[in-house]
Amino acid sequence: MPYAAMFAGLTVAIVLGVPFGALVGERFGWRATFWAITGIGVLAVAAIAVWVPARAGAVDEVHRTAGPRPQLRAFRSRQVWLTLAATALGYGGMFGAFSYLAYTFTEVTDFSSTDVAWLLVVYGSGLVIGNIAGGRAADRDRDRTLIVSLAGLAVTLAVFGLLADGPIASVVLVFLLGVFGFAGVPGMITRVTDAAASANVSASNVGNALGAWLGGLAISAGLGYTAPLYAGAAIVTLGLAACSIRSRRRPWPVAMACTLWIQEADRRRPDQRAGSRTPSSEAAA
């Protein structure tokens, strides 16, 4: 659940930011959207400088002292690589379809361009609900939550492609796209070690680029604006397969990674504990 709380900011940003950007672009042109993003980015940097501490206390000191080698050891686990693959493919399928949703709505479903903003609010609302529900479900059974969310996402994308010409079905399915698309995110983060958590975010960005590229290729091939939905379903199915493979080795838990960091820090300071003498002990001697 802590990771779900962290990603709540991202989901709320999508609910508010994506429709806002679409509305600004529709009213004032695409350049105005970029200027608005620039202004918000400057405010975000200022907020980080004011409110985010430079160091995270003792844990940050352990990370700094131990160096990167203990963190890189997490990548010896096959489970980490399978999870990164599932993350990239899951995100790729969802955001590959999302990249062309506006065209799907206007060219296939026959919504007007002004309807896109509130349709994206529906999608973003699904992200918020999926993130919260997925975080709670992952606390009870993480692996099952991941399987269900990826399977639900693949089915939603395929059915969306079939029913995209229906307005009511499209609204329902774009909401489910958000729910299943983000329900697995908290579990994906906790399935890898704390050391590889940043790599999980990198894998999601790789998936975003891959999905958008494949969706664009499908449209360029003349397959229509529902093609990214079907391509997304196929990509997510591959991610489901990767997520279903259980490693023969036990995945490294966060506690083990933290223990390695502490041990490495102690190894670099061998005399700090055993060799140090307190003033009282010296006086007694």
mmCIF file of C-alpha atoms in Angstrom:
data_model
loop_
_atom_site.group_PDB
_atom_site.id
_atom_site.type_symbol
_atom_site.label_atom_id
_atom_site.label_comp_id
_atom_site.label_asym_id
_atom_site.label_seq_id
_atom_site.Cartn_x
_atom_site.Cartn_y
_atom_site.Cartn_z
ATOM 1 C CA MET A 1 0.000 0.000 0.000
ATOM 2 C CA PRO A 2 2.833 2.546 0.568
ATOM 3 C CA TYR A 3 3.770 2.295 -3.115
ATOM 4 C CA ALA A 4 0.125 2.783 -4.078
ATOM 5 C CA ALA A 5 0.078 5.957 -1.982
ATOM 6 C CA MET A 6 3.237 7.152 -3.724
ATOM 7 C CA PHE A 7 1.794 6.518 -7.190
ATOM 8 C CA ALA A 8 -1.479 8.193 -6.223
ATOM 9 C CA GLY A 9 0.158 11.473 -7.157
ATOM 10 C CA LEU A 10 0.800 10.205 -10.675
ATOM 11 C CA THR A 11 -2.750 8.948 -11.139
ATOM 12 C CA VAL A 12 -4.270 12.196 -9.876
ATOM 13 C CA ALA A 13 -1.925 14.098 -12.193
ATOM 14 C CA ILE A 14 -3.249 12.069 -15.127
ATOM 15 C CA VAL A 15 -6.859 12.735 -14.081
ATOM 16 C CA LEU A 16 -6.235 16.478 -13.951
ATOM 17 C CA GLY A 17 -3.245 17.078 -16.209
ATOM 18 C CA VAL A 18 -4.058 15.094 -19.337
ATOM 19 C CA PRO A 19 -7.566 16.545 -19.816
ATOM 20 C CA PHE A 20 -6.216 20.000 -18.932
ATOM 21 C CA GLY A 21 -3.510 19.665 -21.576
ATOM 22 C CA ALA A 22 -6.024 18.447 -24.139
ATOM 23 C CA LEU A 23 -8.354 21.346 -23.353
ATOM 24 C CA VAL A 24 -5.595 23.966 -23.516
ATOM 25 C CA GLY A 25 -4.333 22.542 -26.796
ATOM 26 C CA GLU A 26 -7.834 22.530 -28.247
ATOM 27 C CA ARG A 27 -8.539 26.138 -27.240
ATOM 28 C CA PHE A 28 -5.158 27.844 -27.579
ATOM 29 C CA GLY A 29 -3.010 25.565 -29.749
ATOM 30 C CA TRP A 30 -0.427 22.906 -28.975
ATOM 31 C CA ARG A 31 2.298 25.412 -28.069
ATOM 32 C CA ALA A 32 0.183 26.691 -25.175
ATOM 33 C CA THR A 33 0.103 23.187 -23.716
ATOM 34 C CA PHE A 34 3.903 23.040 -23.660
ATOM 35 C CA TRP A 35 4.149 26.466 -22.043
ATOM 36 C CA ALA A 36 1.676 25.364 -19.364
ATOM 37 C CA ILE A 37 3.721 22.220 -18.698
ATOM 38 C CA THR A 38 6.870 24.330 -18.437
ATOM 39 C CA GLY A 39 5.268 26.575 -15.830
ATOM 40 C CA ILE A 40 4.017 23.637 -13.788
ATOM 41 C CA GLY A 41 7.467 22.036 -13.997
ATOM 42 C CA VAL A 42 9.118 25.162 -12.601
ATOM 43 C CA LEU A 43 6.663 25.152 -9.683
ATOM 44 C CA ALA A 44 7.373 21.456 -9.069
ATOM 45 C CA VAL A 45 11.147 22.038 -8.982
ATOM 46 C CA ALA A 46 10.669 24.886 -6.504
ATOM 47 C CA ALA A 47 8.456 22.686 -4.297
ATOM 48 C CA ILE A 48 11.068 19.901 -4.322
ATOM 49 C CA ALA A 49 13.819 22.326 -3.373
ATOM 50 C CA VAL A 50 11.776 23.634 -0.437
ATOM 51 C CA TRP A 51 10.114 20.505 0.970
ATOM 52 C CA VAL A 52 12.164 17.448 -0.025
ATOM 53 C CA PRO A 53 15.119 16.836 2.339
ATOM 54 C CA ALA A 54 18.577 16.461 0.833
ATOM 55 C CA ARG A 55 19.185 13.203 2.733
ATOM 56 C CA ALA A 56 16.869 10.487 4.008
ATOM 57 C CA GLY A 57 18.679 9.907 7.294
ATOM 58 C CA ALA A 58 20.348 6.649 8.293
ATOM 59 C CA VAL A 59 19.172 4.649 5.275
ATOM 60 C CA ASP A 60 20.559 7.255 2.918
ATOM 61 C CA GLU A 61 23.888 7.132 4.774
ATOM 62 C CA VAL A 62 24.031 3.351 4.361
ATOM 63 C CA HIS A 63 23.372 3.687 0.628
ATOM 64 C CA ARG A 64 26.074 6.314 0.253
ATOM 65 C CA THR A 65 28.677 4.381 2.226
ATOM 66 C CA ALA A 66 28.069 0.937 0.729
ATOM 67 C CA GLY A 67 28.284 2.082 -2.884
ATOM 68 C CA PRO A 68 26.447 0.636 -5.896
ATOM 69 C CA ARG A 69 27.754 -2.947 -5.863
ATOM 70 C CA PRO A 70 25.297 -4.374 -3.295
ATOM 71 C CA GLN A 71 22.433 -2.793 -5.227
ATOM 72 C CA LEU A 72 23.603 -4.254 -8.532
ATOM 73 C CA ARG A 73 23.613 -7.732 -7.011
ATOM 74 C CA ALA A 74 19.822 -7.690 -7.161
ATOM 75 C CA PHE A 75 20.089 -8.159 -10.920
ATOM 76 C CA ARG A 76 21.470 -11.649 -10.404
ATOM 77 C CA SER A 77 17.909 -12.741 -9.674
ATOM 78 C CA ARG A 78 15.991 -14.067 -12.668
ATOM 79 C CA GLN A 79 12.790 -12.945 -10.935
ATOM 80 C CA VAL A 80 13.943 -9.336 -11.176
ATOM 81 C CA TRP A 81 14.452 -9.618 -14.944
ATOM 82 C CA LEU A 82 11.089 -11.352 -15.435
ATOM 83 C CA THR A 83 9.362 -8.621 -13.473
ATOM 84 C CA LEU A 84 11.105 -5.892 -15.464
ATOM 85 C CA ALA A 85 9.991 -7.599 -18.685
ATOM 86 C CA ALA A 86 6.420 -7.869 -17.411
ATOM 87 C CA THR A 87 6.494 -4.199 -16.407
ATOM 88 C CA ALA A 88 7.753 -3.059 -19.811
ATOM 89 C CA LEU A 89 5.224 -5.178 -21.692
ATOM 90 C CA GLY A 90 2.311 -4.294 -19.406
ATOM 91 C CA TYR A 91 2.971 -0.578 -19.643
ATOM 92 C CA GLY A 92 3.719 -0.890 -23.349
ATOM 93 C CA GLY A 93 0.366 -2.445 -24.094
ATOM 94 C CA MET A 94 -1.617 0.076 -22.066
ATOM 95 C CA PHE A 95 0.169 3.272 -23.058
ATOM 96 C CA GLY A 96 0.592 2.123 -26.642
ATOM 97 C CA ALA A 97 -3.201 2.096 -26.872
ATOM 98 C CA PHE A 98 -3.512 5.250 -24.760
ATOM 99 C CA SER A 99 -1.245 7.185 -27.135
ATOM 100 C CA TYR A 100 -3.888 6.947 -29.871
ATOM 101 C CA LEU A 101 -7.083 6.989 -27.796
ATOM 102 C CA ALA A 102 -8.048 10.469 -28.973
ATOM 103 C CA TYR A 103 -8.046 9.264 -32.586
ATOM 104 C CA THR A 104 -9.948 6.121 -31.618
ATOM 105 C CA PHE A 105 -12.635 8.230 -29.965
ATOM 106 C CA THR A 106 -12.969 10.753 -32.791
ATOM 107 C CA GLU A 107 -12.411 8.539 -35.834
ATOM 108 C CA VAL A 108 -14.008 5.250 -34.709
ATOM 109 C CA THR A 109 -16.470 6.041 -31.917
ATOM 110 C CA ASP A 110 -17.427 9.356 -33.548
ATOM 111 C CA PHE A 111 -17.033 11.494 -30.446
ATOM 112 C CA SER A 112 -16.238 15.147 -31.052
ATOM 113 C CA SER A 113 -12.801 16.510 -30.268
ATOM 114 C CA THR A 114 -14.253 18.465 -27.333
ATOM 115 C CA ASP A 115 -15.405 15.189 -25.762
ATOM 116 C CA VAL A 116 -11.855 13.869 -25.504
ATOM 117 C CA ALA A 117 -11.101 15.878 -22.330
ATOM 118 C CA TRP A 118 -13.871 14.341 -20.224
ATOM 119 C CA LEU A 119 -13.206 10.885 -21.683
ATOM 120 C CA LEU A 120 -9.628 11.186 -20.439
ATOM 121 C CA VAL A 121 -11.019 12.130 -17.021
ATOM 122 C CA VAL A 122 -12.917 8.830 -17.068
ATOM 123 C CA TYR A 123 -9.694 7.014 -17.921
ATOM 124 C CA GLY A 124 -7.766 8.832 -15.194
ATOM 125 C CA SER A 125 -10.466 8.037 -12.634
ATOM 126 C CA GLY A 126 -9.975 4.389 -13.475
ATOM 127 C CA LEU A 127 -6.243 4.790 -12.836
ATOM 128 C CA VAL A 128 -6.882 6.208 -9.363
ATOM 129 C CA ILE A 129 -9.293 3.423 -8.413
ATOM 130 C CA GLY A 130 -7.086 0.726 -9.911
ATOM 131 C CA ASN A 131 -4.021 2.011 -8.067
ATOM 132 C CA ILE A 132 -5.777 2.002 -4.684
ATOM 133 C CA ALA A 133 -7.529 -1.343 -5.201
ATOM 134 C CA GLY A 134 -4.392 -2.944 -6.624
ATOM 135 C CA GLY A 135 -2.288 -1.757 -3.700
ATOM 136 C CA ARG A 136 -4.677 -3.262 -1.167
ATOM 137 C CA ALA A 137 -5.012 -6.491 -3.119
ATOM 138 C CA ALA A 138 -1.232 -6.798 -3.477
ATOM 139 C CA ASP A 139 -0.872 -6.609 0.311
ATOM 140 C CA ARG A 140 -2.984 -9.781 0.526
ATOM 141 C CA ASP A 141 -1.757 -11.723 -2.527
ATOM 142 C CA ARG A 142 0.693 -9.883 -4.740
ATOM 143 C CA ASP A 143 1.248 -12.485 -7.458
ATOM 144 C CA ARG A 144 -2.437 -13.212 -7.947
ATOM 145 C CA THR A 145 -3.136 -9.481 -8.158
ATOM 146 C CA LEU A 146 -0.535 -9.127 -10.913
ATOM 147 C CA ILE A 147 -1.955 -12.043 -12.905
ATOM 148 C CA VAL A 148 -5.535 -10.791 -12.609
ATOM 149 C CA SER A 149 -4.633 -7.197 -13.484
ATOM 150 C CA LEU A 150 -2.595 -8.135 -16.578
ATOM 151 C CA ALA A 151 -5.204 -10.646 -17.756
ATOM 152 C CA GLY A 152 -7.959 -8.091 -17.226
ATOM 153 C CA LEU A 153 -5.957 -5.482 -19.116
ATOM 154 C CA ALA A 154 -5.387 -7.790 -22.095
ATOM 155 C CA VAL A 155 -9.094 -8.715 -22.264
ATOM 156 C CA THR A 156 -10.167 -5.077 -21.908
ATOM 157 C CA LEU A 157 -7.926 -3.962 -24.773
ATOM 158 C CA ALA A 158 -9.169 -6.757 -27.063
ATOM 159 C CA VAL A 159 -12.845 -6.114 -26.271
ATOM 160 C CA PHE A 160 -12.299 -2.370 -26.654
ATOM 161 C CA GLY A 161 -11.006 -2.994 -30.157
ATOM 162 C CA LEU A 162 -14.141 -4.974 -30.990
ATOM 163 C CA LEU A 163 -16.630 -2.513 -29.477
ATOM 164 C CA ALA A 164 -14.876 0.806 -30.117
ATOM 165 C CA ASP A 165 -17.665 1.974 -32.439
ATOM 166 C CA GLY A 166 -20.145 2.020 -29.541
ATOM 167 C CA PRO A 167 -20.116 5.178 -27.382
ATOM 168 C CA ILE A 168 -21.400 3.582 -24.169
ATOM 169 C CA ALA A 169 -19.119 0.567 -24.483
ATOM 170 C CA SER A 170 -16.150 2.848 -25.160
ATOM 171 C CA VAL A 171 -16.760 4.881 -22.006
ATOM 172 C CA VAL A 172 -17.033 1.745 -19.865
ATOM 173 C CA LEU A 173 -13.991 0.136 -21.435
ATOM 174 C CA VAL A 174 -11.759 3.201 -21.198
ATOM 175 C CA PHE A 175 -12.572 3.281 -17.485
ATOM 176 C CA LEU A 176 -11.674 -0.424 -17.144
ATOM 177 C CA LEU A 177 -8.513 0.262 -19.133
ATOM 178 C CA GLY A 178 -7.432 2.634 -16.386
ATOM 179 C CA VAL A 179 -8.469 0.279 -13.564
ATOM 180 C CA PHE A 180 -6.638 -2.806 -14.844
ATOM 181 C CA GLY A 181 -3.790 -0.761 -16.290
ATOM 182 C CA PHE A 182 -2.691 0.538 -12.895
ATOM 183 C CA ALA A 183 -3.912 -2.194 -10.552
ATOM 184 C CA GLY A 184 -0.678 -4.119 -10.994
ATOM 185 C CA VAL A 185 1.759 -1.216 -10.534
ATOM 186 C CA PRO A 186 2.184 -1.437 -6.711
ATOM 187 C CA GLY A 187 2.722 -5.190 -6.944
ATOM 188 C CA MET A 188 5.255 -4.835 -9.754
ATOM 189 C CA ILE A 189 7.325 -2.464 -7.636
ATOM 190 C CA THR A 190 7.322 -4.723 -4.559
ATOM 191 C CA ARG A 191 8.036 -7.856 -6.610
ATOM 192 C CA VAL A 192 11.562 -6.637 -7.207
ATOM 193 C CA THR A 193 13.992 -5.599 -4.520
ATOM 194 C CA ASP A 194 14.355 -2.096 -3.234
ATOM 195 C CA ALA A 195 17.603 -1.883 -5.169
ATOM 196 C CA ALA A 196 15.895 -2.586 -8.483
ATOM 197 C CA ALA A 197 12.843 -0.392 -7.903
ATOM 198 C CA SER A 198 14.309 2.428 -9.990
ATOM 199 C CA ALA A 199 14.965 -0.057 -12.797
ATOM 200 C CA ASN A 200 11.277 -0.923 -12.691
ATOM 201 C CA VAL A 201 10.414 2.690 -13.463
ATOM 202 C CA SER A 202 12.947 2.651 -16.308
ATOM 203 C CA ALA A 203 11.336 -0.516 -17.669
ATOM 204 C CA SER A 204 7.945 1.196 -17.680
ATOM 205 C CA ASN A 205 9.377 4.066 -19.744
ATOM 206 C CA VAL A 206 10.895 1.595 -22.195
ATOM 207 C CA GLY A 207 7.477 -0.029 -22.461
ATOM 208 C CA ASN A 208 5.785 3.311 -23.089
ATOM 209 C CA ALA A 209 8.091 4.020 -26.026
ATOM 210 C CA LEU A 210 7.802 0.467 -27.376
ATOM 211 C CA GLY A 211 4.010 0.415 -27.204
ATOM 212 C CA ALA A 212 3.573 3.802 -28.857
ATOM 213 C CA TRP A 213 5.992 2.795 -31.624
ATOM 214 C CA LEU A 214 4.234 -0.496 -32.332
ATOM 215 C CA GLY A 215 0.835 1.191 -32.259
ATOM 216 C CA GLY A 216 2.058 3.772 -34.753
ATOM 217 C CA LEU A 217 3.383 1.036 -37.017
ATOM 218 C CA ALA A 218 0.002 -0.693 -36.950
ATOM 219 C CA ILE A 219 -1.788 2.521 -37.938
ATOM 220 C CA SER A 220 0.772 3.255 -40.664
ATOM 221 C CA ALA A 221 0.171 -0.230 -42.039
ATOM 222 C CA GLY A 222 -3.439 0.772 -42.714
ATOM 223 C CA LEU A 223 -4.986 -1.334 -39.955
ATOM 224 C CA GLY A 224 -7.042 1.541 -38.570
ATOM 225 C CA TYR A 225 -7.251 3.331 -35.246
ATOM 226 C CA THR A 226 -8.371 0.242 -33.366
ATOM 227 C CA ALA A 227 -5.109 -1.492 -34.267
ATOM 228 C CA PRO A 228 -3.193 -0.070 -31.236
ATOM 229 C CA LEU A 229 -5.809 -1.690 -29.005
ATOM 230 C CA TYR A 230 -5.250 -5.122 -30.514
ATOM 231 C CA ALA A 231 -1.476 -4.608 -30.530
ATOM 232 C CA GLY A 232 -1.683 -3.586 -26.883
ATOM 233 C CA ALA A 233 -3.630 -6.735 -26.022
ATOM 234 C CA ALA A 234 -0.933 -8.876 -27.664
ATOM 235 C CA ILE A 235 1.877 -7.026 -25.861
ATOM 236 C CA VAL A 236 0.170 -7.335 -22.479
ATOM 237 C CA THR A 237 -0.382 -11.052 -23.085
ATOM 238 C CA LEU A 238 3.390 -11.439 -23.429
ATOM 239 C CA GLY A 239 3.793 -9.531 -20.182
ATOM 240 C CA LEU A 240 1.295 -11.872 -18.532
ATOM 241 C CA ALA A 241 3.379 -14.830 -19.676
ATOM 242 C CA ALA A 242 6.556 -13.278 -18.243
ATOM 243 C CA CYS A 243 4.823 -12.530 -14.961
ATOM 244 C CA SER A 244 3.496 -16.091 -14.718
ATOM 245 C CA ILE A 245 6.965 -17.645 -14.835
ATOM 246 C CA ARG A 246 8.130 -18.361 -11.337
ATOM 247 C CA SER A 247 11.829 -18.187 -10.688
ATOM 248 C CA ARG A 248 13.503 -21.283 -9.293
ATOM 249 C CA ARG A 249 15.437 -19.006 -7.021
ATOM 250 C CA ARG A 250 13.722 -17.127 -4.265
ATOM 251 C CA PRO A 251 13.332 -13.434 -5.130
ATOM 252 C CA TRP A 252 15.469 -11.147 -3.050
ATOM 253 C CA PRO A 253 13.267 -9.415 -0.489
ATOM 254 C CA VAL A 254 13.782 -5.800 0.433
ATOM 255 C CA ALA A 255 15.073 -6.800 3.859
ATOM 256 C CA MET A 256 17.863 -8.881 2.302
ATOM 257 C CA ALA A 257 18.953 -5.976 0.094
ATOM 258 C CA CYS A 258 19.017 -3.621 3.061
ATOM 259 C CA THR A 259 21.007 -6.161 5.067
ATOM 260 C CA LEU A 260 23.601 -6.346 2.290
ATOM 261 C CA TRP A 261 23.904 -2.575 2.244
ATOM 262 C CA ILE A 262 24.446 -2.492 6.008
ATOM 263 C CA GLN A 263 26.981 -5.316 5.878
ATOM 264 C CA GLU A 264 28.883 -3.591 3.095
ATOM 265 C CA ALA A 265 28.928 -0.342 5.074
ATOM 266 C CA ASP A 266 30.218 -2.167 8.147
ATOM 267 C CA ARG A 267 32.887 -3.925 6.090
ATOM 268 C CA ARG A 268 34.225 -0.581 4.921
ATOM 269 C CA ARG A 269 34.393 0.613 8.505
ATOM 270 C CA PRO A 270 35.806 -2.468 10.268
ATOM 271 C CA ASP A 271 37.305 -0.639 13.190
ATOM 272 C CA GLN A 272 34.404 1.645 13.946
ATOM 273 C CA ARG A 273 32.599 -0.843 16.216
ATOM 274 C CA ALA A 274 35.194 -3.328 17.429
ATOM 275 C CA GLY A 275 38.149 -0.976 17.608
ATOM 276 C CA SER A 276 36.481 2.050 19.127
ATOM 277 C CA ARG A 277 36.717 2.581 22.890
ATOM 278 C CA THR A 278 34.487 4.819 24.892
ATOM 279 C CA PRO A 279 35.955 7.367 27.326
ATOM 280 C CA SER A 280 34.524 5.407 30.258
ATOM 281 C CA SER A 281 36.237 2.185 29.190
ATOM 282 C CA GLU A 282 39.548 3.992 28.790
ATOM 283 C CA ALA A 283 39.186 5.480 32.251
ATOM 284 C CA ALA A 284 38.404 2.083 33.741
ATOM 285 C CA ALA A 285 41.508 0.677 32.048
#
